[in-house]
């Protein structure tokens, strides 16, 4: 098992917890020097939906609120889904430069943002992105979510259709 697979398995565990709670199955872990330093999972994707509670935002808050100061340029994010534009920009602004994800977000993924065309804050960033790590396991969680008629979050969207047709 590779390092990426090892930590993606932990992110997948976080996603399963979210799924069991009825939330969108996104989980993540932040790793620094072979140590998990923060975790996150999606909250509030049913009932009163709050789009600020994405797994990456929850995990990033936990990381930034921790007692230990870290060079975030040395931190790698592992997420079960490609970060959306909001999460991707937040990660970059806060210094995270390595992102690994399992399943691509065909509707709202932000990692293909052309940084070189943006303002100086982003233009010269060197970001390392690795997708498709344990993709089938991630896909299976999203298929389970979208196949459940009790889950109405992102129901009838491009992402749901794309996922269920995989």
Tab-separated table of C-alpha atoms in Angstrom:
chain	number	residue	atom	x	y	z
A	1	UNK	CA	0.000	0.000	0.000
A	2	UNK	CA	1.389	3.407	-0.972
A	3	UNK	CA	1.495	6.442	1.335
A	4	UNK	CA	-1.292	8.019	-0.671
A	5	UNK	CA	-3.464	4.904	-0.297
A	6	UNK	CA	-2.707	4.669	3.434
A	7	UNK	CA	-3.975	8.163	4.152
A	8	UNK	CA	-6.820	7.981	1.649
A	9	UNK	CA	-8.133	4.987	3.585
A	10	UNK	CA	-8.387	7.248	6.651
A	11	UNK	CA	-10.184	9.909	4.594
A	12	UNK	CA	-12.558	7.211	3.356
A	13	UNK	CA	-13.277	6.257	6.990
A	14	UNK	CA	-14.223	9.879	7.683
A	15	UNK	CA	-16.461	9.833	4.598
A	16	UNK	CA	-18.201	6.673	5.805
A	17	UNK	CA	-18.961	8.389	9.121
A	18	UNK	CA	-20.513	11.285	7.195
A	19	UNK	CA	-22.515	8.872	5.026
A	20	UNK	CA	-23.874	6.997	8.057
A	21	UNK	CA	-24.967	10.359	9.501
A	22	UNK	CA	-26.847	11.068	6.262
A	23	UNK	CA	-24.317	13.571	4.974
A	24	UNK	CA	-22.515	13.761	1.660
A	25	UNK	CA	-19.619	11.260	1.923
A	26	UNK	CA	-16.645	13.579	1.819
A	27	UNK	CA	-13.926	12.974	4.354
A	28	UNK	CA	-10.403	14.281	4.571
A	29	UNK	CA	-7.178	14.140	6.522
A	30	UNK	CA	-4.294	16.554	6.710
A	31	UNK	CA	-0.873	14.918	6.970
A	32	UNK	CA	2.464	16.467	7.932
A	33	UNK	CA	5.685	14.475	8.143
A	34	UNK	CA	3.838	11.143	8.105
A	35	UNK	CA	1.496	12.196	10.917
A	36	UNK	CA	-2.222	12.921	10.693
A	37	UNK	CA	-2.594	16.424	12.100
A	38	UNK	CA	-6.294	17.067	11.404
A	39	UNK	CA	-9.379	15.365	10.015
A	40	UNK	CA	-12.673	16.582	8.630
A	41	UNK	CA	-15.909	15.295	7.223
A	42	UNK	CA	-18.937	16.866	5.603
A	43	UNK	CA	-21.634	18.217	7.895
A	44	UNK	CA	-24.978	19.862	7.246
A	45	UNK	CA	-25.701	18.518	3.767
A	46	UNK	CA	-29.235	17.518	4.762
A	47	UNK	CA	-32.012	19.384	6.497
A	48	UNK	CA	-30.776	22.949	6.892
A	49	UNK	CA	-27.889	22.800	4.391
A	50	UNK	CA	-24.783	24.854	5.142
A	51	UNK	CA	-22.266	24.964	2.288
A	52	UNK	CA	-19.514	26.230	4.601
A	53	UNK	CA	-19.285	22.832	6.298
A	54	UNK	CA	-17.356	21.011	3.583
A	55	UNK	CA	-14.943	18.391	4.892
A	56	UNK	CA	-11.889	20.376	3.805
A	57	UNK	CA	-13.109	23.536	5.538
A	58	UNK	CA	-13.889	21.610	8.746
A	59	UNK	CA	-10.463	19.937	8.667
A	60	UNK	CA	-8.647	23.162	7.802
A	61	UNK	CA	-10.316	24.919	10.748
A	62	UNK	CA	-9.212	22.087	13.041
A	63	UNK	CA	-5.672	22.291	11.688
A	64	UNK	CA	-5.466	26.063	12.089
A	65	UNK	CA	-7.010	25.906	15.567
A	66	UNK	CA	-4.534	23.278	16.799
A	67	UNK	CA	-1.908	24.223	19.342
A	68	UNK	CA	1.019	23.287	17.097
A	69	UNK	CA	2.319	25.730	14.529
A	70	UNK	CA	3.064	24.003	11.219
A	71	UNK	CA	4.526	24.969	7.897
A	72	UNK	CA	1.394	24.355	5.841
A	73	UNK	CA	3.560	24.062	2.755
A	74	UNK	CA	4.620	20.698	4.219
A	75	UNK	CA	1.038	19.540	4.782
A	76	UNK	CA	-0.777	17.248	2.351
A	77	UNK	CA	-4.559	17.116	2.139
A	78	UNK	CA	-6.180	13.766	1.360
A	79	UNK	CA	-9.856	14.076	0.398
A	80	UNK	CA	-12.381	11.584	-0.903
A	81	UNK	CA	-13.568	14.138	-3.452
A	82	UNK	CA	-11.742	16.713	-5.505
A	83	UNK	CA	-11.973	19.988	-3.578
A	84	UNK	CA	-14.493	22.497	-4.873
A	85	UNK	CA	-13.432	25.992	-5.843
A	86	UNK	CA	-14.150	27.385	-2.343
A	87	UNK	CA	-12.120	24.696	-0.606
A	88	UNK	CA	-9.303	24.766	-3.141
A	89	UNK	CA	-8.871	28.538	-2.821
A	90	UNK	CA	-9.038	28.345	0.992
A	91	UNK	CA	-6.368	25.660	1.045
A	92	UNK	CA	-4.099	27.719	-1.210
A	93	UNK	CA	-4.572	30.977	0.702
A	94	UNK	CA	-3.698	29.154	3.920
A	95	UNK	CA	-0.536	27.610	2.464
A	96	UNK	CA	-1.479	24.006	1.633
A	97	UNK	CA	0.234	23.093	-1.636
A	98	UNK	CA	-0.236	19.300	-1.876
A	99	UNK	CA	-3.676	17.897	-2.572
A	100	UNK	CA	-4.580	14.246	-3.129
A	101	UNK	CA	-8.136	13.185	-3.889
A	102	UNK	CA	-10.016	10.001	-4.676
A	103	UNK	CA	-13.030	10.893	-6.815
A	104	UNK	CA	-13.252	13.773	-9.288
A	105	UNK	CA	-15.960	16.373	-8.842
A	106	UNK	CA	-17.338	16.521	-12.386
A	107	UNK	CA	-19.634	19.384	-11.467
A	108	UNK	CA	-17.734	21.650	-9.091
A	109	UNK	CA	-14.114	20.553	-8.845
A	110	UNK	CA	-11.720	23.441	-8.429
A	111	UNK	CA	-8.300	21.894	-8.955
A	112	UNK	CA	-8.235	22.700	-12.666
A	113	UNK	CA	-8.356	26.420	-11.916
A	114	UNK	CA	-5.781	28.133	-14.188
A	115	UNK	CA	-3.741	29.759	-11.413
A	116	UNK	CA	-1.337	31.380	-13.883
A	117	UNK	CA	-4.217	33.550	-15.190
A	118	UNK	CA	-5.198	34.862	-11.768
A	119	UNK	CA	-3.982	37.694	-9.568
A	120	UNK	CA	-0.476	37.658	-8.060
A	121	UNK	CA	-1.687	35.945	-4.879
A	122	UNK	CA	-2.241	32.742	-6.883
A	123	UNK	CA	-0.280	33.233	-10.088
A	124	UNK	CA	3.116	31.944	-8.976
A	125	UNK	CA	1.971	29.130	-6.663
A	126	UNK	CA	3.368	25.687	-7.232
A	127	UNK	CA	0.648	23.220	-6.362
A	128	UNK	CA	0.939	19.440	-6.497
A	129	UNK	CA	-2.363	17.698	-7.256
A	130	UNK	CA	-2.859	13.937	-7.447
A	131	UNK	CA	-6.262	12.535	-8.339
A	132	UNK	CA	-7.776	9.087	-8.585
A	133	UNK	CA	-6.231	7.535	-5.455
A	134	UNK	CA	-8.512	4.634	-4.448
A	135	UNK	CA	-11.006	6.088	-6.904
A	136	UNK	CA	-13.267	3.024	-6.972
A	137	UNK	CA	-13.685	3.100	-3.197
A	138	UNK	CA	-14.543	6.783	-3.322
A	139	UNK	CA	-16.912	6.265	-6.247
A	140	UNK	CA	-18.674	3.464	-4.368
A	141	UNK	CA	-19.448	5.799	-1.449
A	142	UNK	CA	-20.872	8.476	-3.746
A	143	UNK	CA	-22.921	5.888	-5.662
A	144	UNK	CA	-24.331	4.649	-2.359
A	145	UNK	CA	-25.237	8.209	-1.395
A	146	UNK	CA	-26.882	9.104	-4.696
A	147	UNK	CA	-28.713	5.745	-4.873
A	148	UNK	CA	-30.410	6.330	-1.528
A	149	UNK	CA	-33.798	8.018	-2.121
A	150	UNK	CA	-33.638	9.548	1.380
A	151	UNK	CA	-30.675	11.703	0.327
A	152	UNK	CA	-31.760	14.769	-1.595
A	153	UNK	CA	-28.507	16.741	-1.482
A	154	UNK	CA	-27.313	17.412	-5.055
A	155	UNK	CA	-30.034	15.076	-6.298
A	156	UNK	CA	-30.720	15.493	-10.042
A	157	UNK	CA	-27.439	17.317	-10.666
A	158	UNK	CA	-24.682	16.695	-13.160
A	159	UNK	CA	-22.598	15.152	-10.361
A	160	UNK	CA	-25.323	12.680	-9.401
A	161	UNK	CA	-25.918	11.652	-13.005
A	162	UNK	CA	-22.196	11.370	-13.733
A	163	UNK	CA	-21.619	9.300	-10.595
A	164	UNK	CA	-24.507	6.907	-11.091
A	165	UNK	CA	-23.429	6.309	-14.712
A	166	UNK	CA	-19.890	5.299	-13.744
